[in-house]
mmCIF file of C-alpha atoms and ligand atoms in Angstrom:
data_model
loop_
_atom_site.group_PDB
_atom_site.id
_atom_site.type_symbol
_atom_site.label_atom_id
_atom_site.label_comp_id
_atom_site.label_asym_id
_atom_site.label_seq_id
_atom_site.Cartn_x
_atom_site.Cartn_y
_atom_site.Cartn_z
ATOM 1 C CA MET A 3 0.000 0.000 0.000
ATOM 2 C CA ILE A 4 1.446 3.336 -1.050
ATOM 3 C CA LEU A 5 -0.102 6.426 0.532
ATOM 4 C CA TYR A 6 0.652 9.653 -1.262
ATOM 5 C CA PHE A 7 0.033 13.366 -1.194
ATOM 6 C CA SER A 8 0.606 15.289 -4.390
ATOM 7 C CA GLY A 9 -0.006 18.924 -5.267
ATOM 8 C CA THR A 10 0.720 19.024 -8.975
ATOM 9 C CA GLY A 11 1.097 15.364 -9.924
ATOM 10 C CA ASN A 12 4.805 14.576 -9.493
ATOM 11 C CA SER A 13 4.382 12.525 -6.332
ATOM 12 C CA LYS A 14 1.204 10.915 -7.652
ATOM 13 C CA TRP A 15 3.100 9.824 -10.757
ATOM 14 C CA VAL A 16 5.993 8.416 -8.677
ATOM 15 C CA ALA A 17 3.554 6.588 -6.382
ATOM 16 C CA SER A 18 1.535 5.133 -9.287
ATOM 17 C CA LEU A 19 4.581 4.013 -11.267
ATOM 18 C CA LEU A 20 6.130 2.390 -8.214
ATOM 19 C CA ALA A 21 2.845 0.718 -7.240
ATOM 20 C CA LYS A 22 2.644 -0.758 -10.758
ATOM 21 C CA LYS A 23 6.181 -2.136 -10.535
ATOM 22 C CA LEU A 24 5.534 -3.562 -7.062
ATOM 23 C CA ASN A 25 2.117 -4.915 -8.033
ATOM 24 C CA ASP A 26 0.705 -2.822 -5.205
ATOM 25 C CA LYS A 27 -1.891 -0.037 -4.856
ATOM 26 C CA SER A 28 -1.496 3.701 -4.366
ATOM 27 C CA TYR A 29 -3.959 5.967 -2.543
ATOM 28 C CA ASP A 30 -4.247 9.735 -2.272
ATOM 29 C CA ILE A 31 -4.424 10.581 1.454
ATOM 30 C CA CYS A 32 -6.652 13.569 0.670
ATOM 31 C CA ALA A 33 -9.244 11.285 -0.904
ATOM 32 C CA ILE A 34 -9.453 8.899 2.052
ATOM 33 C CA ASP A 35 -12.211 9.798 4.520
ATOM 34 C CA ASP A 36 -11.989 6.953 7.032
ATOM 35 C CA GLU A 37 -8.876 5.308 8.358
ATOM 36 C CA ILE A 38 -7.673 2.784 5.829
ATOM 37 C CA ASP A 39 -7.223 -0.825 6.969
ATOM 38 C CA LEU A 40 -3.523 -1.638 6.636
ATOM 39 C CA THR A 41 -3.473 -4.781 8.756
ATOM 40 C CA GLN A 42 -3.184 -7.111 5.741
ATOM 41 C CA GLU A 43 -0.517 -5.085 3.923
ATOM 42 C CA LYS A 44 2.960 -6.557 3.425
ATOM 43 C CA GLN A 45 4.567 -3.152 2.904
ATOM 44 C CA ILE A 46 3.622 0.463 3.477
ATOM 45 C CA GLY A 47 5.023 3.382 1.508
ATOM 46 C CA PHE A 48 4.646 7.147 1.734
ATOM 47 C CA VAL A 49 5.226 9.476 -1.202
ATOM 48 C CA PHE A 50 4.985 13.264 -0.978
ATOM 49 C CA PRO A 51 6.635 16.483 -2.213
ATOM 50 C CA VAL A 52 9.123 18.274 0.018
ATOM 51 C CA TYR A 53 7.961 21.708 1.173
ATOM 52 C CA ALA A 54 10.733 23.986 2.405
ATOM 53 C CA TRP A 55 12.991 20.984 3.127
ATOM 54 C CA ASN A 56 10.409 19.271 5.261
ATOM 55 C CA VAL A 57 7.317 17.090 5.156
ATOM 56 C CA PRO A 58 4.070 18.867 4.187
ATOM 57 C CA GLU A 59 1.810 19.418 7.186
ATOM 58 C CA VAL A 60 -1.005 17.382 5.611
ATOM 59 C CA MET A 61 1.265 14.321 5.400
ATOM 60 C CA LEU A 62 2.567 14.791 8.947
ATOM 61 C CA LYS A 63 -0.982 14.987 10.283
ATOM 62 C CA TYR A 64 -2.000 11.861 8.389
ATOM 63 C CA VAL A 65 0.981 9.831 9.564
ATOM 64 C CA ARG A 66 0.524 10.972 13.182
ATOM 65 C CA ARG A 67 -3.036 9.577 13.177
ATOM 66 C CA MET A 68 -2.094 6.194 11.656
ATOM 67 C CA LYS A 69 -1.973 2.972 13.632
ATOM 68 C CA LYS A 70 1.553 1.632 13.217
ATOM 69 C CA GLN A 71 2.053 -1.712 11.444
ATOM 70 C CA ASP A 72 5.017 -4.017 11.804
ATOM 71 C CA VAL A 73 5.812 -4.358 8.087
ATOM 72 C CA PHE A 74 8.487 -3.124 5.680
ATOM 73 C CA THR A 75 7.984 0.626 5.389
ATOM 74 C CA PHE A 76 9.531 3.160 3.028
ATOM 75 C CA ALA A 77 9.117 6.805 2.126
ATOM 76 C CA ILE A 78 9.917 8.798 -0.990
ATOM 77 C CA CYS A 79 10.131 12.531 -1.073
ATOM 78 C CA THR A 80 9.917 14.238 -4.457
ATOM 79 C CA CYS A 81 11.799 17.516 -4.788
ATOM 80 C CA GLY A 82 12.984 20.053 -7.321
ATOM 81 C CA ALA A 83 16.540 19.867 -5.979
ATOM 82 C CA ASP A 84 16.996 18.638 -2.402
ATOM 83 C CA CYS A 85 15.016 17.540 0.632
ATOM 84 C CA GLY A 86 17.076 18.396 3.703
ATOM 85 C CA LYS A 87 16.179 16.246 6.685
ATOM 86 C CA ALA A 88 12.539 15.726 5.671
ATOM 87 C CA LEU A 89 12.779 11.946 5.739
ATOM 88 C CA LYS A 90 14.606 11.892 9.075
ATOM 89 C CA ARG A 91 11.725 13.989 10.429
ATOM 90 C CA LEU A 92 9.134 11.543 9.082
ATOM 91 C CA SER A 93 11.054 8.594 10.496
ATOM 92 C CA LYS A 94 10.475 10.033 13.987
ATOM 93 C CA LEU A 95 6.741 9.576 13.468
ATOM 94 C CA TYR A 96 6.776 6.265 11.645
ATOM 95 C CA HIS A 97 9.590 3.735 11.516
ATOM 96 C CA LEU A 98 11.092 3.749 8.000
ATOM 97 C CA ASP A 99 13.190 0.893 6.671
ATOM 98 C CA SER A 100 14.100 2.846 3.564
ATOM 99 C CA SER A 101 14.086 6.504 2.578
ATOM 100 C CA TYR A 102 14.565 7.985 -0.876
ATOM 101 C CA SER A 103 14.322 11.259 -2.699
ATOM 102 C CA VAL A 104 13.360 11.506 -6.353
ATOM 103 C CA VAL A 105 14.253 14.725 -8.136
ATOM 104 C CA MET A 106 11.374 15.977 -10.276
ATOM 105 C CA PRO A 107 10.553 19.261 -12.031
ATOM 106 C CA ASN A 108 10.172 22.197 -9.658
ATOM 107 C CA ASN A 109 6.572 23.345 -9.253
ATOM 108 C CA TYR A 110 7.248 26.249 -6.844
ATOM 109 C CA LEU A 111 6.745 28.798 -9.577
ATOM 110 C CA ILE A 112 5.538 31.647 -7.423
ATOM 111 C CA ALA A 113 9.179 32.150 -6.407
ATOM 112 C CA SER A 114 11.067 30.940 -9.476
ATOM 113 C CA LYS A 115 10.464 30.406 -13.148
ATOM 114 C CA ILE A 116 9.808 27.116 -14.895
ATOM 115 C CA GLU A 117 12.860 25.047 -15.730
ATOM 116 C CA ASP A 118 14.013 24.601 -19.337
ATOM 117 C CA LEU A 119 12.386 21.815 -21.314
ATOM 118 C CA SER A 120 15.694 19.903 -21.460
ATOM 119 C CA VAL A 121 16.005 20.017 -17.661
ATOM 120 C CA ILE A 122 12.420 18.848 -17.141
ATOM 121 C CA THR A 123 12.691 15.956 -19.602
ATOM 122 C CA LYS A 124 16.010 14.824 -18.129
ATOM 123 C CA LYS A 125 14.622 14.918 -14.586
ATOM 124 C CA ILE A 126 11.645 12.778 -15.639
ATOM 125 C CA ALA A 127 13.867 10.278 -17.505
ATOM 126 C CA ASP A 128 16.248 10.023 -14.510
ATOM 127 C CA ALA A 129 13.288 9.634 -12.138
ATOM 128 C CA LYS A 130 11.997 6.665 -14.177
ATOM 129 C CA ASN A 131 15.371 4.932 -13.779
ATOM 130 C CA GLU A 132 15.468 5.744 -10.080
ATOM 131 C CA ILE A 133 11.957 4.329 -9.595
ATOM 132 C CA ASP A 134 13.096 1.076 -11.281
ATOM 133 C CA THR A 135 16.005 0.859 -8.838
ATOM 134 C CA ILE A 136 13.808 1.704 -5.852
ATOM 135 C CA ALA A 137 11.305 -0.984 -6.877
ATOM 136 C CA SER A 138 13.981 -3.661 -7.005
ATOM 137 C CA GLU A 139 15.454 -2.579 -3.669
ATOM 138 C CA ILE A 140 12.027 -2.632 -2.002
ATOM 139 C CA THR A 141 11.304 -6.049 -3.494
ATOM 140 C CA ALA A 142 14.615 -7.296 -2.064
ATOM 141 C CA ARG A 143 13.736 -5.632 1.307
ATOM 142 C CA LYS A 144 17.037 -3.782 1.178
ATOM 143 C CA LYS A 145 17.368 -1.032 3.781
ATOM 144 C CA VAL A 146 18.443 2.112 1.983
ATOM 145 C CA TYR A 147 18.824 5.815 2.788
ATOM 146 C CA ARG A 148 19.382 7.549 -0.578
ATOM 147 C CA VAL A 149 18.274 11.115 -0.101
ATOM 148 C CA HIS A 150 19.525 14.349 -1.714
ATOM 149 C CA GLU A 151 19.731 16.267 1.550
ATOM 150 C CA GLY A 152 21.625 19.191 0.015
ATOM 151 C CA SER A 153 23.793 21.702 1.845
ATOM 152 C CA LEU A 154 22.916 23.111 5.290
ATOM 153 C CA ALA A 155 20.216 20.447 5.533
ATOM 154 C CA SER A 156 19.600 20.714 9.282
ATOM 155 C CA LEU A 157 19.313 24.497 9.152
ATOM 156 C CA LYS A 158 16.967 24.467 6.149
ATOM 157 C CA SER A 159 14.715 21.779 7.627
ATOM 158 C CA SER A 160 14.437 23.575 10.961
ATOM 159 C CA ILE A 161 14.706 27.372 10.985
ATOM 160 C CA ILE A 162 13.984 27.987 7.303
ATOM 161 C CA ASN A 163 11.077 25.559 7.361
ATOM 162 C CA TRP A 164 9.719 27.344 10.428
ATOM 163 C CA GLY A 165 9.971 30.655 8.562
ATOM 164 C CA PHE A 166 8.190 29.147 5.543
ATOM 165 C CA ASN A 167 5.290 27.909 7.673
ATOM 166 C CA LYS A 168 5.024 31.224 9.503
ATOM 167 C CA PHE A 169 5.525 33.719 6.687
ATOM 168 C CA ALA A 170 5.229 32.068 3.273
ATOM 169 C CA ARG A 171 1.959 30.180 3.505
ATOM 170 C CA SER A 172 -0.453 33.054 3.426
ATOM 171 C CA THR A 173 -3.348 32.655 1.016
ATOM 172 C CA LYS A 174 -3.814 36.439 0.893
ATOM 173 C CA PRO A 175 -1.628 36.953 -2.214
ATOM 174 C CA PHE A 176 -3.779 34.481 -4.235
ATOM 175 C CA HIS A 177 -6.134 36.261 -6.590
ATOM 176 C CA VAL A 178 -7.804 35.680 -9.915
ATOM 177 C CA ASN A 179 -7.520 37.669 -13.109
ATOM 178 C CA LYS A 180 -11.215 38.024 -13.988
ATOM 179 C CA GLN A 181 -10.426 38.792 -17.639
ATOM 180 C CA LEU A 182 -8.794 35.369 -17.998
ATOM 181 C CA CYS A 183 -10.996 33.273 -15.665
ATOM 182 C CA ASN A 184 -13.694 31.295 -17.486
ATOM 183 C CA GLN A 185 -15.429 30.403 -14.190
ATOM 184 C CA CYS A 186 -14.963 26.655 -14.809
ATOM 185 C CA GLY A 187 -14.610 26.035 -11.038
ATOM 186 C CA LYS A 188 -11.801 23.517 -11.538
ATOM 187 C CA CYS A 189 -9.657 25.326 -8.939
ATOM 188 C CA ALA A 190 -12.281 24.844 -6.222
ATOM 189 C CA SER A 191 -13.124 21.251 -7.121
ATOM 190 C CA MET A 192 -9.491 20.082 -7.302
ATOM 191 C CA CYS A 193 -8.147 21.945 -4.225
ATOM 192 C CA PRO A 194 -6.960 19.225 -1.799
ATOM 193 C CA SER A 195 -7.439 21.473 1.249
ATOM 194 C CA LYS A 196 -10.914 22.586 0.085
ATOM 195 C CA THR A 197 -9.979 26.160 0.785
ATOM 196 C CA ILE A 198 -11.285 27.695 -2.425
ATOM 197 C CA GLU A 199 -14.853 28.935 -2.554
ATOM 198 C CA LEU A 200 -16.488 30.231 -5.705
ATOM 199 C CA ILE A 201 -18.201 33.568 -5.211
ATOM 200 C CA ASP A 202 -20.147 34.724 -8.281
ATOM 201 C CA GLY A 203 -18.233 32.004 -10.142
ATOM 202 C CA TYR A 204 -14.778 33.352 -9.208
ATOM 203 C CA PRO A 205 -12.377 31.707 -6.725
ATOM 204 C CA THR A 206 -11.712 33.175 -3.291
ATOM 205 C CA TRP A 207 -9.292 31.628 -0.798
ATOM 206 C CA HIS A 208 -9.944 30.972 2.873
ATOM 207 C CA ASP A 209 -7.082 31.535 5.338
ATOM 208 C CA GLN A 210 -5.471 28.096 5.412
ATOM 209 C CA CYS A 211 -4.117 26.028 2.542
ATOM 210 C CA TYR A 212 -1.383 23.452 1.942
ATOM 211 C CA MET A 213 0.444 25.765 -0.512
ATOM 212 C CA CYS A 214 0.515 22.893 -2.994
ATOM 213 C CA LEU A 215 -0.020 25.298 -5.924
ATOM 214 C CA ARG A 216 -2.379 22.950 -7.759
ATOM 215 C CA CYS A 217 -4.833 25.804 -8.416
ATOM 216 C CA PHE A 218 -2.026 28.083 -9.598
ATOM 217 C CA ASN A 219 -0.341 25.533 -11.875
ATOM 218 C CA HIS A 220 -3.380 23.682 -13.207
ATOM 219 C CA CYS A 221 -5.810 26.516 -13.935
ATOM 220 C CA PRO A 222 -6.635 25.948 -17.640
ATOM 221 C CA LYS A 223 -6.562 29.716 -18.292
ATOM 222 C CA ASN A 224 -3.517 30.623 -16.131
ATOM 223 C CA ALA A 225 -5.917 33.016 -14.425
ATOM 224 C CA ILE A 226 -4.757 32.353 -10.863
ATOM 225 C CA GLN A 227 -2.008 34.647 -9.629
ATOM 226 C CA TYR A 228 0.059 34.898 -6.449
ATOM 227 C CA GLY A 229 1.291 38.369 -5.550
ATOM 228 C CA LYS A 230 2.378 40.749 -8.282
ATOM 229 C CA ASN A 231 4.877 38.833 -10.397
ATOM 230 C CA THR A 232 3.163 35.745 -11.722
ATOM 231 C CA GLU A 233 1.046 37.095 -14.638
ATOM 232 C CA ASN A 234 3.562 36.204 -17.351
ATOM 233 C CA LYS A 235 4.990 33.043 -15.828
ATOM 234 C CA LYS A 236 4.522 29.688 -17.524
ATOM 235 C CA ARG A 237 2.848 27.123 -15.255
ATOM 236 C CA TYR A 238 3.931 23.531 -14.550
ATOM 237 C CA CYS A 239 1.807 20.537 -15.414
ATOM 238 C CA LEU A 240 3.520 17.113 -15.485
ATOM 239 C CA ASP A 241 1.065 15.727 -18.072
ATOM 240 C CA GLU A 242 2.492 18.115 -20.705
ATOM 241 C CA TYR A 243 5.828 16.293 -20.483
ATOM 242 C CA LEU A 244 4.804 12.637 -20.275
HETATM 243 C C1 FMN B 313 5.454 25.118 -1.117
HETATM 244 C C2 FMN B 313 6.546 24.392 -1.849
HETATM 245 C C3 FMN B 313 7.802 24.260 -1.278
HETATM 246 C C4 FMN B 313 8.809 23.551 -1.938
HETATM 247 N N1 FMN B 313 10.009 23.374 -1.320
HETATM 248 C C5 FMN B 313 10.990 22.673 -1.947
HETATM 249 C C6 FMN B 313 12.251 22.439 -1.298
HETATM 250 O O1 FMN B 313 12.466 22.788 -0.146
HETATM 251 N N2 FMN B 313 13.202 21.764 -1.982
HETATM 252 C C7 FMN B 313 13.004 21.323 -3.268
HETATM 253 O O2 FMN B 313 13.913 20.747 -3.844
HETATM 254 N N3 FMN B 313 11.796 21.481 -3.885
HETATM 255 C C8 FMN B 313 10.806 22.159 -3.260
HETATM 256 N N4 FMN B 313 9.577 22.328 -3.874
HETATM 257 C C9 FMN B 313 9.341 21.665 -5.177
HETATM 258 C C10 FMN B 313 8.501 20.401 -5.030
HETATM 259 O O3 FMN B 313 8.855 19.682 -3.860
HETATM 260 C C11 FMN B 313 8.626 19.464 -6.240
HETATM 261 O O4 FMN B 313 8.424 20.137 -7.430
HETATM 262 C C12 FMN B 313 7.677 18.281 -6.077
HETATM 263 O O5 FMN B 313 8.080 17.255 -6.943
HETATM 264 C C13 FMN B 313 6.231 18.635 -6.353
HETATM 265 O O6 FMN B 313 5.453 17.478 -6.184
HETATM 266 P P1 FMN B 313 3.897 17.379 -6.472
HETATM 267 O O7 FMN B 313 3.709 17.651 -7.958
HETATM 268 O O8 FMN B 313 3.540 15.991 -6.127
HETATM 269 O O9 FMN B 313 3.210 18.397 -5.644
HETATM 270 C C14 FMN B 313 8.561 23.019 -3.234
HETATM 271 C C15 FMN B 313 7.289 23.185 -3.808
HETATM 272 C C16 FMN B 313 6.301 23.849 -3.126
HETATM 273 C C17 FMN B 313 4.932 23.975 -3.773
#
């Protein structure tokens, strides 16, 4: 059983591909209402994106609530570059036999611009190879810690992550360009934190969200903006590159 959280599809893709290779199932934790029965599972995996070198709050909350099982357990963090100590942090909540990072295209496009096509295609090709390796190591029950922690990992995963949660998760800068918005409502229906409400057909954001950027990246009209500098930025959607 692979439990995943994914904002813009990278982690979902990793979880699905790995589940296929392991002949296992993958489930989106945001789509599970009741606690899932894991007592018959032979292995449990977690897949999620790294947020500011740490585990997204939604994943932490889910794992904290889980009943622990005595089976082979692994976690994979997807990242644009590096993950810091995210997997060490998760391993304090749930025993992990193996921990991995898989580098994928960066979706944090409110603070940076989209990577070049060559970079994105290479990351996806390398990720496929890495998933093959991970699948064989999990099958062999090998205990592995292969994580791109990056430089200053402890600092980034502690103080900088604290700063991100305190100052960089405000929904206030989200707004919609009404000239571009076609009022399709996709943003509200796909938001995993259910924080978007349509008022007169246009999205408005409540105070709390996961900062997954699904609304921002997947709006079919690129109508959703964050702050002042995102109007002309290309968005990221994994499906365009598969
Ligand atoms: C709020 C936020 C914070 C992020 N922080 C990091 C980071 O600390 N290090 C990194 O390499 N990538 C970072 N990223 C990039 C994502 O982790 C990466 O693109 C991931 O594969 C996205 O997965 P998803 O499509 O499943 O949401 C961040 C993305 C977001 C939205």
